[in-house]
Amino acid sequence: MMDKKEQLKRINTELKIYINESSFISNASRNKLIRSLGNEFGIHLPMENFARIDVSLLEDGSIEMRDEVYKQSENLSFDEVLEKYASFKTKADALLERRGKKAFPNNEKNNIINLFIVVLISFLFIALAIYTMESFLAGDYIDCIWLIIFLFSWLIPSIRERFVQASYYIKRKIKNSNHE
């Protein structure tokens, strides 16, 4: 059996892993996880939007966050601390499992939306280009000038970044499907 210091070291390492995993999902997820830890031990922890937050559990059930110790009202035995941590751990696993298994993660959903927008803008660009050429051939030079100004001032700069993002997404999907 491990002694208290080794168990606390293992617990605090696990806490760092939980916080890092939840930070990859979002800051809101990380804050929810930290709030859940505080609730489990009966401590109100301040939620701040720092880029990095270190949280450590102490032997008496107090929580150290950003070099400040937050004590709880009752003194817990080490066994009670372990029980409360085990309860927190199951809640944290459920939170991370639920957050990590969305049908379409936000990034994936945003890339799919971007693909649709690129296709729509491409059709609009082609239609306006055809109309501009027809206007030029028909002798409507005023319409032609306005359409050229519209095409090159509004569509081209805004769509360039979308095309780059869409091409990276498609390349990544092709690369991932080839590796599977």
mmCIF file with all atom_site columns, C-alpha atoms in Angstrom:
data_model
loop_
_atom_site.group_PDB
_atom_site.id
_atom_site.type_symbol
_atom_site.label_atom_id
_atom_site.label_alt_id
_atom_site.label_comp_id
_atom_site.label_asym_id
_atom_site.label_entity_id
_atom_site.label_seq_id
_atom_site.pdbx_PDB_ins_code
_atom_site.Cartn_x
_atom_site.Cartn_y
_atom_site.Cartn_z
_atom_site.occupancy
_atom_site.B_iso_or_equiv
_atom_site.pdbx_formal_charge
_atom_site.auth_seq_id
_atom_site.auth_comp_id
_atom_site.auth_asym_id
_atom_site.auth_atom_id
_atom_site.pdbx_PDB_model_num
ATOM 1   C CA . MET A 1 1   ? 0.000   0.000  0.000   1.00 0.00 ? 1   MET A CA 1
ATOM 2   C CA . MET A 1 2   ? 1.210   3.470  -0.872  1.00 0.00 ? 2   MET A CA 1
ATOM 3   C CA . ASP A 1 3   ? 1.815   5.993  1.848   1.00 0.00 ? 3   ASP A CA 1
ATOM 4   C CA . LYS A 1 4   ? -0.073  9.295  2.007   1.00 0.00 ? 4   LYS A CA 1
ATOM 5   C CA . LYS A 1 5   ? 2.553   11.357 0.170   1.00 0.00 ? 5   LYS A CA 1
ATOM 6   C CA . GLU A 1 6   ? 2.694   8.936  -2.751  1.00 0.00 ? 6   GLU A CA 1
ATOM 7   C CA . GLN A 1 7   ? -1.091  8.793  -2.971  1.00 0.00 ? 7   GLN A CA 1
ATOM 8   C CA . LEU A 1 8   ? -1.362  12.593 -2.886  1.00 0.00 ? 8   LEU A CA 1
ATOM 9   C CA . LYS A 1 9   ? 1.315   12.857 -5.555  1.00 0.00 ? 9   LYS A CA 1
ATOM 10  C CA . ARG A 1 10  ? -0.619  10.395 -7.769  1.00 0.00 ? 10  ARG A CA 1
ATOM 11  C CA . ILE A 1 11  ? -3.915  12.231 -7.111  1.00 0.00 ? 11  ILE A CA 1
ATOM 12  C CA . ASN A 1 12  ? -2.403  15.633 -7.952  1.00 0.00 ? 12  ASN A CA 1
ATOM 13  C CA . THR A 1 13  ? -0.871  14.222 -11.131 1.00 0.00 ? 13  THR A CA 1
ATOM 14  C CA . GLU A 1 14  ? -4.307  12.884 -12.100 1.00 0.00 ? 14  GLU A CA 1
ATOM 15  C CA . LEU A 1 15  ? -5.841  16.291 -11.313 1.00 0.00 ? 15  LEU A CA 1
ATOM 16  C CA . LYS A 1 16  ? -3.374  17.975 -13.674 1.00 0.00 ? 16  LYS A CA 1
ATOM 17  C CA . ILE A 1 17  ? -4.281  15.450 -16.378 1.00 0.00 ? 17  ILE A CA 1
ATOM 18  C CA . TYR A 1 18  ? -8.012  16.088 -15.846 1.00 0.00 ? 18  TYR A CA 1
ATOM 19  C CA . ILE A 1 19  ? -7.504  19.846 -16.024 1.00 0.00 ? 19  ILE A CA 1
ATOM 20  C CA . ASN A 1 20  ? -5.362  19.584 -19.165 1.00 0.00 ? 20  ASN A CA 1
ATOM 21  C CA . GLU A 1 21  ? -7.902  17.320 -20.880 1.00 0.00 ? 21  GLU A CA 1
ATOM 22  C CA . SER A 1 22  ? -10.782 19.616 -20.001 1.00 0.00 ? 22  SER A CA 1
ATOM 23  C CA . SER A 1 23  ? -8.761  22.652 -21.140 1.00 0.00 ? 23  SER A CA 1
ATOM 24  C CA . PHE A 1 24  ? -8.403  21.076 -24.574 1.00 0.00 ? 24  PHE A CA 1
ATOM 25  C CA . ILE A 1 25  ? -12.201 20.944 -24.789 1.00 0.00 ? 25  ILE A CA 1
ATOM 26  C CA . SER A 1 26  ? -12.787 24.513 -23.558 1.00 0.00 ? 26  SER A CA 1
ATOM 27  C CA . ASN A 1 27  ? -12.147 26.895 -20.689 1.00 0.00 ? 27  ASN A CA 1
ATOM 28  C CA . ALA A 1 28  ? -15.783 26.505 -19.665 1.00 0.00 ? 28  ALA A CA 1
ATOM 29  C CA . SER A 1 29  ? -15.270 22.752 -19.391 1.00 0.00 ? 29  SER A CA 1
ATOM 30  C CA . ARG A 1 30  ? -12.118 23.279 -17.332 1.00 0.00 ? 30  ARG A CA 1
ATOM 31  C CA . ASN A 1 31  ? -13.940 25.691 -15.020 1.00 0.00 ? 31  ASN A CA 1
ATOM 32  C CA . LYS A 1 32  ? -16.837 23.251 -14.649 1.00 0.00 ? 32  LYS A CA 1
ATOM 33  C CA . LEU A 1 33  ? -14.362 20.522 -13.679 1.00 0.00 ? 33  LEU A CA 1
ATOM 34  C CA . ILE A 1 34  ? -12.653 22.760 -11.105 1.00 0.00 ? 34  ILE A CA 1
ATOM 35  C CA . ARG A 1 35  ? -16.048 23.844 -9.747  1.00 0.00 ? 35  ARG A CA 1
ATOM 36  C CA . SER A 1 36  ? -17.017 20.162 -9.435  1.00 0.00 ? 36  SER A CA 1
ATOM 37  C CA . LEU A 1 37  ? -13.830 19.467 -7.453  1.00 0.00 ? 37  LEU A CA 1
ATOM 38  C CA . GLY A 1 38  ? -14.583 22.367 -5.133  1.00 0.00 ? 38  GLY A CA 1
ATOM 39  C CA . ASN A 1 39  ? -18.198 21.247 -4.674  1.00 0.00 ? 39  ASN A CA 1
ATOM 40  C CA . GLU A 1 40  ? -17.088 17.710 -3.843  1.00 0.00 ? 40  GLU A CA 1
ATOM 41  C CA . PHE A 1 41  ? -14.891 19.012 -1.042  1.00 0.00 ? 41  PHE A CA 1
ATOM 42  C CA . GLY A 1 42  ? -17.297 21.752 0.085   1.00 0.00 ? 42  GLY A CA 1
ATOM 43  C CA . ILE A 1 43  ? -15.046 24.610 -1.010  1.00 0.00 ? 43  ILE A CA 1
ATOM 44  C CA . HIS A 1 44  ? -16.088 27.582 -3.122  1.00 0.00 ? 44  HIS A CA 1
ATOM 45  C CA . LEU A 1 45  ? -13.277 28.112 -5.634  1.00 0.00 ? 45  LEU A CA 1
ATOM 46  C CA . PRO A 1 46  ? -13.098 31.378 -7.598  1.00 0.00 ? 46  PRO A CA 1
ATOM 47  C CA . MET A 1 47  ? -13.441 30.861 -11.342 1.00 0.00 ? 47  MET A CA 1
ATOM 48  C CA . GLU A 1 48  ? -10.951 32.945 -13.251 1.00 0.00 ? 48  GLU A CA 1
ATOM 49  C CA . ASN A 1 49  ? -10.113 32.771 -16.923 1.00 0.00 ? 49  ASN A CA 1
ATOM 50  C CA . PHE A 1 50  ? -6.388  32.351 -16.687 1.00 0.00 ? 50  PHE A CA 1
ATOM 51  C CA . ALA A 1 51  ? -4.652  30.496 -19.499 1.00 0.00 ? 51  ALA A CA 1
ATOM 52  C CA . ARG A 1 52  ? -3.176  28.071 -16.996 1.00 0.00 ? 52  ARG A CA 1
ATOM 53  C CA . ILE A 1 53  ? -4.523  27.009 -13.608 1.00 0.00 ? 53  ILE A CA 1
ATOM 54  C CA . ASP A 1 54  ? -2.789  24.612 -11.241 1.00 0.00 ? 54  ASP A CA 1
ATOM 55  C CA . VAL A 1 55  ? -4.962  22.796 -8.715  1.00 0.00 ? 55  VAL A CA 1
ATOM 56  C CA . SER A 1 56  ? -3.621  20.544 -5.970  1.00 0.00 ? 56  SER A CA 1
ATOM 57  C CA . LEU A 1 57  ? -5.384  18.543 -3.305  1.00 0.00 ? 57  LEU A CA 1
ATOM 58  C CA . LEU A 1 58  ? -3.885  18.654 0.196   1.00 0.00 ? 58  LEU A CA 1
ATOM 59  C CA . GLU A 1 59  ? -3.899  15.900 2.822   1.00 0.00 ? 59  GLU A CA 1
ATOM 60  C CA . ASP A 1 60  ? -6.707  17.476 4.874   1.00 0.00 ? 60  ASP A CA 1
ATOM 61  C CA . GLY A 1 61  ? -9.004  17.977 1.857   1.00 0.00 ? 61  GLY A CA 1
ATOM 62  C CA . SER A 1 62  ? -8.063  21.605 1.288   1.00 0.00 ? 62  SER A CA 1
ATOM 63  C CA . ILE A 1 63  ? -7.408  22.719 -2.268  1.00 0.00 ? 63  ILE A CA 1
ATOM 64  C CA . GLU A 1 64  ? -4.463  24.779 -3.413  1.00 0.00 ? 64  GLU A CA 1
ATOM 65  C CA . MET A 1 65  ? -5.129  26.834 -6.534  1.00 0.00 ? 65  MET A CA 1
ATOM 66  C CA . ARG A 1 66  ? -2.833  29.483 -7.992  1.00 0.00 ? 66  ARG A CA 1
ATOM 67  C CA . ASP A 1 67  ? -0.615  29.403 -4.872  1.00 0.00 ? 67  ASP A CA 1
ATOM 68  C CA . GLU A 1 68  ? -3.548  30.083 -2.549  1.00 0.00 ? 68  GLU A CA 1
ATOM 69  C CA . VAL A 1 69  ? -4.942  27.477 -0.151  1.00 0.00 ? 69  VAL A CA 1
ATOM 70  C CA . TYR A 1 70  ? -8.720  27.181 0.141   1.00 0.00 ? 70  TYR A CA 1
ATOM 71  C CA . LYS A 1 71  ? -9.686  25.398 3.323   1.00 0.00 ? 71  LYS A CA 1
ATOM 72  C CA . GLN A 1 72  ? -12.956 23.681 4.041   1.00 0.00 ? 72  GLN A CA 1
ATOM 73  C CA . SER A 1 73  ? -15.023 23.971 7.189   1.00 0.00 ? 73  SER A CA 1
ATOM 74  C CA . GLU A 1 74  ? -14.672 20.369 8.403   1.00 0.00 ? 74  GLU A CA 1
ATOM 75  C CA . ASN A 1 75  ? -11.498 18.405 9.018   1.00 0.00 ? 75  ASN A CA 1
ATOM 76  C CA . LEU A 1 76  ? -11.439 15.273 6.893   1.00 0.00 ? 76  LEU A CA 1
ATOM 77  C CA . SER A 1 77  ? -9.467  12.145 7.499   1.00 0.00 ? 77  SER A CA 1
ATOM 78  C CA . PHE A 1 78  ? -7.256  10.998 4.658   1.00 0.00 ? 78  PHE A CA 1
ATOM 79  C CA . ASP A 1 79  ? -9.636  8.111  3.922   1.00 0.00 ? 79  ASP A CA 1
ATOM 80  C CA . GLU A 1 80  ? -12.515 10.599 3.550   1.00 0.00 ? 80  GLU A CA 1
ATOM 81  C CA . VAL A 1 81  ? -10.346 12.674 1.209   1.00 0.00 ? 81  VAL A CA 1
ATOM 82  C CA . LEU A 1 82  ? -9.734  9.554  -0.905  1.00 0.00 ? 82  LEU A CA 1
ATOM 83  C CA . GLU A 1 83  ? -13.470 8.765  -0.985  1.00 0.00 ? 83  GLU A CA 1
ATOM 84  C CA . LYS A 1 84  ? -14.374 12.312 -2.039  1.00 0.00 ? 84  LYS A CA 1
ATOM 85  C CA . TYR A 1 85  ? -11.652 12.260 -4.679  1.00 0.00 ? 85  TYR A CA 1
ATOM 86  C CA . ALA A 1 86  ? -12.961 8.941  -6.031  1.00 0.00 ? 86  ALA A CA 1
ATOM 87  C CA . SER A 1 87  ? -16.428 10.493 -6.273  1.00 0.00 ? 87  SER A CA 1
ATOM 88  C CA . PHE A 1 88  ? -14.993 13.532 -8.072  1.00 0.00 ? 88  PHE A CA 1
ATOM 89  C CA . LYS A 1 89  ? -13.043 11.250 -10.396 1.00 0.00 ? 89  LYS A CA 1
ATOM 90  C CA . THR A 1 90  ? -16.195 9.440  -11.577 1.00 0.00 ? 90  THR A CA 1
ATOM 91  C CA . LYS A 1 91  ? -17.925 12.792 -12.190 1.00 0.00 ? 91  LYS A CA 1
ATOM 92  C CA . ALA A 1 92  ? -14.874 14.127 -14.052 1.00 0.00 ? 92  ALA A CA 1
ATOM 93  C CA . ASP A 1 93  ? -14.662 10.990 -16.204 1.00 0.00 ? 93  ASP A CA 1
ATOM 94  C CA . ALA A 1 94  ? -18.354 11.328 -17.060 1.00 0.00 ? 94  ALA A CA 1
ATOM 95  C CA . LEU A 1 95  ? -17.914 15.018 -17.906 1.00 0.00 ? 95  LEU A CA 1
ATOM 96  C CA . LEU A 1 96  ? -14.898 14.440 -20.125 1.00 0.00 ? 96  LEU A CA 1
ATOM 97  C CA . GLU A 1 97  ? -16.477 11.415 -21.779 1.00 0.00 ? 97  GLU A CA 1
ATOM 98  C CA . ARG A 1 98  ? -19.665 13.332 -22.530 1.00 0.00 ? 98  ARG A CA 1
ATOM 99  C CA . ARG A 1 99  ? -17.827 16.392 -23.813 1.00 0.00 ? 99  ARG A CA 1
ATOM 100 C CA . GLY A 1 100 ? -15.373 14.406 -25.899 1.00 0.00 ? 100 GLY A CA 1
ATOM 101 C CA . LYS A 1 101 ? -17.955 12.306 -27.749 1.00 0.00 ? 101 LYS A CA 1
ATOM 102 C CA . LYS A 1 102 ? -20.110 14.818 -29.551 1.00 0.00 ? 102 LYS A CA 1
ATOM 103 C CA . ALA A 1 103 ? -21.613 13.656 -32.841 1.00 0.00 ? 103 ALA A CA 1
ATOM 104 C CA . PHE A 1 104 ? -19.884 16.554 -34.575 1.00 0.00 ? 104 PHE A CA 1
ATOM 105 C CA . PRO A 1 105 ? -17.234 18.332 -32.521 1.00 0.00 ? 105 PRO A CA 1
ATOM 106 C CA . ASN A 1 106 ? -17.382 22.117 -32.913 1.00 0.00 ? 106 ASN A CA 1
ATOM 107 C CA . ASN A 1 107 ? -14.265 22.220 -35.073 1.00 0.00 ? 107 ASN A CA 1
ATOM 108 C CA . GLU A 1 108 ? -15.634 19.492 -37.363 1.00 0.00 ? 108 GLU A CA 1
ATOM 109 C CA . LYS A 1 109 ? -19.015 21.204 -37.579 1.00 0.00 ? 109 LYS A CA 1
ATOM 110 C CA . ASN A 1 110 ? -17.381 24.551 -38.379 1.00 0.00 ? 110 ASN A CA 1
ATOM 111 C CA . ASN A 1 111 ? -15.305 22.962 -41.147 1.00 0.00 ? 111 ASN A CA 1
ATOM 112 C CA . ILE A 1 112 ? -18.394 21.379 -42.722 1.00 0.00 ? 112 ILE A CA 1
ATOM 113 C CA . ILE A 1 113 ? -20.253 24.706 -42.567 1.00 0.00 ? 113 ILE A CA 1
ATOM 114 C CA . ASN A 1 114 ? -17.214 26.374 -44.135 1.00 0.00 ? 114 ASN A CA 1
ATOM 115 C CA . LEU A 1 115 ? -17.305 23.848 -47.004 1.00 0.00 ? 115 LEU A CA 1
ATOM 116 C CA . PHE A 1 116 ? -20.964 24.655 -47.699 1.00 0.00 ? 116 PHE A CA 1
ATOM 117 C CA . ILE A 1 117 ? -20.239 28.391 -47.630 1.00 0.00 ? 117 ILE A CA 1
ATOM 118 C CA . VAL A 1 118 ? -17.309 27.938 -50.023 1.00 0.00 ? 118 VAL A CA 1
ATOM 119 C CA . VAL A 1 119 ? -19.527 25.998 -52.448 1.00 0.00 ? 119 VAL A CA 1
ATOM 120 C CA . LEU A 1 120 ? -22.300 28.637 -52.271 1.00 0.00 ? 120 LEU A CA 1
ATOM 121 C CA . ILE A 1 121 ? -19.909 31.545 -52.732 1.00 0.00 ? 121 ILE A CA 1
ATOM 122 C CA . SER A 1 122 ? -18.221 29.708 -55.614 1.00 0.00 ? 122 SER A CA 1
ATOM 123 C CA . PHE A 1 123 ? -21.568 29.332 -57.382 1.00 0.00 ? 123 PHE A CA 1
ATOM 124 C CA . LEU A 1 124 ? -22.340 33.006 -56.727 1.00 0.00 ? 124 LEU A CA 1
ATOM 125 C CA . PHE A 1 125 ? -18.911 34.011 -58.033 1.00 0.00 ? 125 PHE A CA 1
ATOM 126 C CA . ILE A 1 126 ? -19.343 31.940 -61.217 1.00 0.00 ? 126 ILE A CA 1
ATOM 127 C CA . ALA A 1 127 ? -22.866 33.313 -61.795 1.00 0.00 ? 127 ALA A CA 1
ATOM 128 C CA . LEU A 1 128 ? -21.706 36.916 -61.317 1.00 0.00 ? 128 LEU A CA 1
ATOM 129 C CA . ALA A 1 129 ? -18.680 36.321 -63.559 1.00 0.00 ? 129 ALA A CA 1
ATOM 130 C CA . ILE A 1 130 ? -20.944 34.945 -66.311 1.00 0.00 ? 130 ILE A CA 1
ATOM 131 C CA . TYR A 1 131 ? -23.336 37.888 -65.892 1.00 0.00 ? 131 TYR A CA 1
ATOM 132 C CA . THR A 1 132 ? -20.373 40.290 -66.041 1.00 0.00 ? 132 THR A CA 1
ATOM 133 C CA . MET A 1 133 ? -19.146 38.720 -69.291 1.00 0.00 ? 133 MET A CA 1
ATOM 134 C CA . GLU A 1 134 ? -22.690 38.860 -70.776 1.00 0.00 ? 134 GLU A CA 1
ATOM 135 C CA . SER A 1 135 ? -22.956 42.521 -69.742 1.00 0.00 ? 135 SER A CA 1
ATOM 136 C CA . PHE A 1 136 ? -19.613 43.237 -71.394 1.00 0.00 ? 136 PHE A CA 1
ATOM 137 C CA . LEU A 1 137 ? -20.656 41.474 -74.611 1.00 0.00 ? 137 LEU A CA 1
ATOM 138 C CA . ALA A 1 138 ? -24.053 43.251 -74.573 1.00 0.00 ? 138 ALA A CA 1
ATOM 139 C CA . GLY A 1 139 ? -22.389 46.636 -74.176 1.00 0.00 ? 139 GLY A CA 1
ATOM 140 C CA . ASP A 1 140 ? -23.617 47.374 -70.622 1.00 0.00 ? 140 ASP A CA 1
ATOM 141 C CA . TYR A 1 141 ? -20.273 48.672 -69.472 1.00 0.00 ? 141 TYR A CA 1
ATOM 142 C CA . ILE A 1 142 ? -21.692 50.373 -66.366 1.00 0.00 ? 142 ILE A CA 1
ATOM 143 C CA . ASP A 1 143 ? -23.102 47.061 -65.076 1.00 0.00 ? 143 ASP A CA 1
ATOM 144 C CA . CYS A 1 144 ? -19.865 45.384 -66.025 1.00 0.00 ? 144 CYS A CA 1
ATOM 145 C CA . ILE A 1 145 ? -17.744 47.856 -64.058 1.00 0.00 ? 145 ILE A CA 1
ATOM 146 C CA . TRP A 1 146 ? -19.953 47.608 -60.954 1.00 0.00 ? 146 TRP A CA 1
ATOM 147 C CA . LEU A 1 147 ? -19.947 43.812 -61.078 1.00 0.00 ? 147 LEU A CA 1
ATOM 148 C CA . ILE A 1 148 ? -16.158 43.686 -61.506 1.00 0.00 ? 148 ILE A CA 1
ATOM 149 C CA . ILE A 1 149 ? -15.707 46.060 -58.566 1.00 0.00 ? 149 ILE A CA 1
ATOM 150 C CA . PHE A 1 150 ? -18.109 43.946 -56.502 1.00 0.00 ? 150 PHE A CA 1
ATOM 151 C CA . LEU A 1 151 ? -16.418 40.673 -57.440 1.00 0.00 ? 151 LEU A CA 1
ATOM 152 C CA . PHE A 1 152 ? -12.886 41.762 -56.703 1.00 0.00 ? 152 PHE A CA 1
ATOM 153 C CA . SER A 1 153 ? -13.506 43.952 -53.688 1.00 0.00 ? 153 SER A CA 1
ATOM 154 C CA . TRP A 1 154 ? -15.956 41.807 -51.749 1.00 0.00 ? 154 TRP A CA 1
ATOM 155 C CA . LEU A 1 155 ? -15.827 38.191 -52.861 1.00 0.00 ? 155 LEU A CA 1
ATOM 156 C CA . ILE A 1 156 ? -12.161 37.596 -53.589 1.00 0.00 ? 156 ILE A CA 1
ATOM 157 C CA . PRO A 1 157 ? -10.597 38.763 -50.276 1.00 0.00 ? 157 PRO A CA 1
ATOM 158 C CA . SER A 1 158 ? -13.247 37.183 -48.068 1.00 0.00 ? 158 SER A CA 1
ATOM 159 C CA . ILE A 1 159 ? -13.325 33.832 -49.800 1.00 0.00 ? 159 ILE A CA 1
ATOM 160 C CA . ARG A 1 160 ? -9.573  33.326 -50.093 1.00 0.00 ? 160 ARG A CA 1
ATOM 161 C CA . GLU A 1 161 ? -9.223  32.391 -46.406 1.00 0.00 ? 161 GLU A CA 1
ATOM 162 C CA . ARG A 1 162 ? -12.287 30.153 -46.586 1.00 0.00 ? 162 ARG A CA 1
ATOM 163 C CA . PHE A 1 163 ? -10.821 28.283 -49.558 1.00 0.00 ? 163 PHE A CA 1
ATOM 164 C CA . VAL A 1 164 ? -7.542  27.773 -47.707 1.00 0.00 ? 164 VAL A CA 1
ATOM 165 C CA . GLN A 1 165 ? -9.373  26.436 -44.647 1.00 0.00 ? 165 GLN A CA 1
ATOM 166 C CA . ALA A 1 166 ? -11.549 24.179 -46.782 1.00 0.00 ? 166 ALA A CA 1
ATOM 167 C CA . SER A 1 167 ? -8.563  22.790 -48.688 1.00 0.00 ? 167 SER A CA 1
ATOM 168 C CA . TYR A 1 168 ? -6.690  22.046 -45.447 1.00 0.00 ? 168 TYR A CA 1
ATOM 169 C CA . TYR A 1 169 ? -9.776  20.314 -44.062 1.00 0.00 ? 169 TYR A CA 1
ATOM 170 C CA . ILE A 1 170 ? -10.231 18.181 -47.187 1.00 0.00 ? 170 ILE A CA 1
ATOM 171 C CA . LYS A 1 171 ? -6.525  17.264 -47.268 1.00 0.00 ? 171 LYS A CA 1
ATOM 172 C CA . ARG A 1 172 ? -6.633  16.305 -43.578 1.00 0.00 ? 172 ARG A CA 1
ATOM 173 C CA . LYS A 1 173 ? -9.743  14.164 -44.106 1.00 0.00 ? 173 LYS A CA 1
ATOM 174 C CA . ILE A 1 174 ? -8.166  12.407 -47.110 1.00 0.00 ? 174 ILE A CA 1
ATOM 175 C CA . LYS A 1 175 ? -4.942  11.840 -45.179 1.00 0.00 ? 175 LYS A CA 1
ATOM 176 C CA . ASN A 1 176 ? -6.843  10.445 -42.156 1.00 0.00 ? 176 ASN A CA 1
ATOM 177 C CA . SER A 1 177 ? -8.972  8.155  -44.319 1.00 0.00 ? 177 SER A CA 1
ATOM 178 C CA . ASN A 1 178 ? -5.832  6.808  -46.024 1.00 0.00 ? 178 ASN A CA 1
ATOM 179 C CA . HIS A 1 179 ? -4.242  5.999  -42.645 1.00 0.00 ? 179 HIS A CA 1
ATOM 180 C CA . GLU A 1 180 ? -7.274  4.070  -41.430 1.00 0.00 ? 180 GLU A CA 1
#
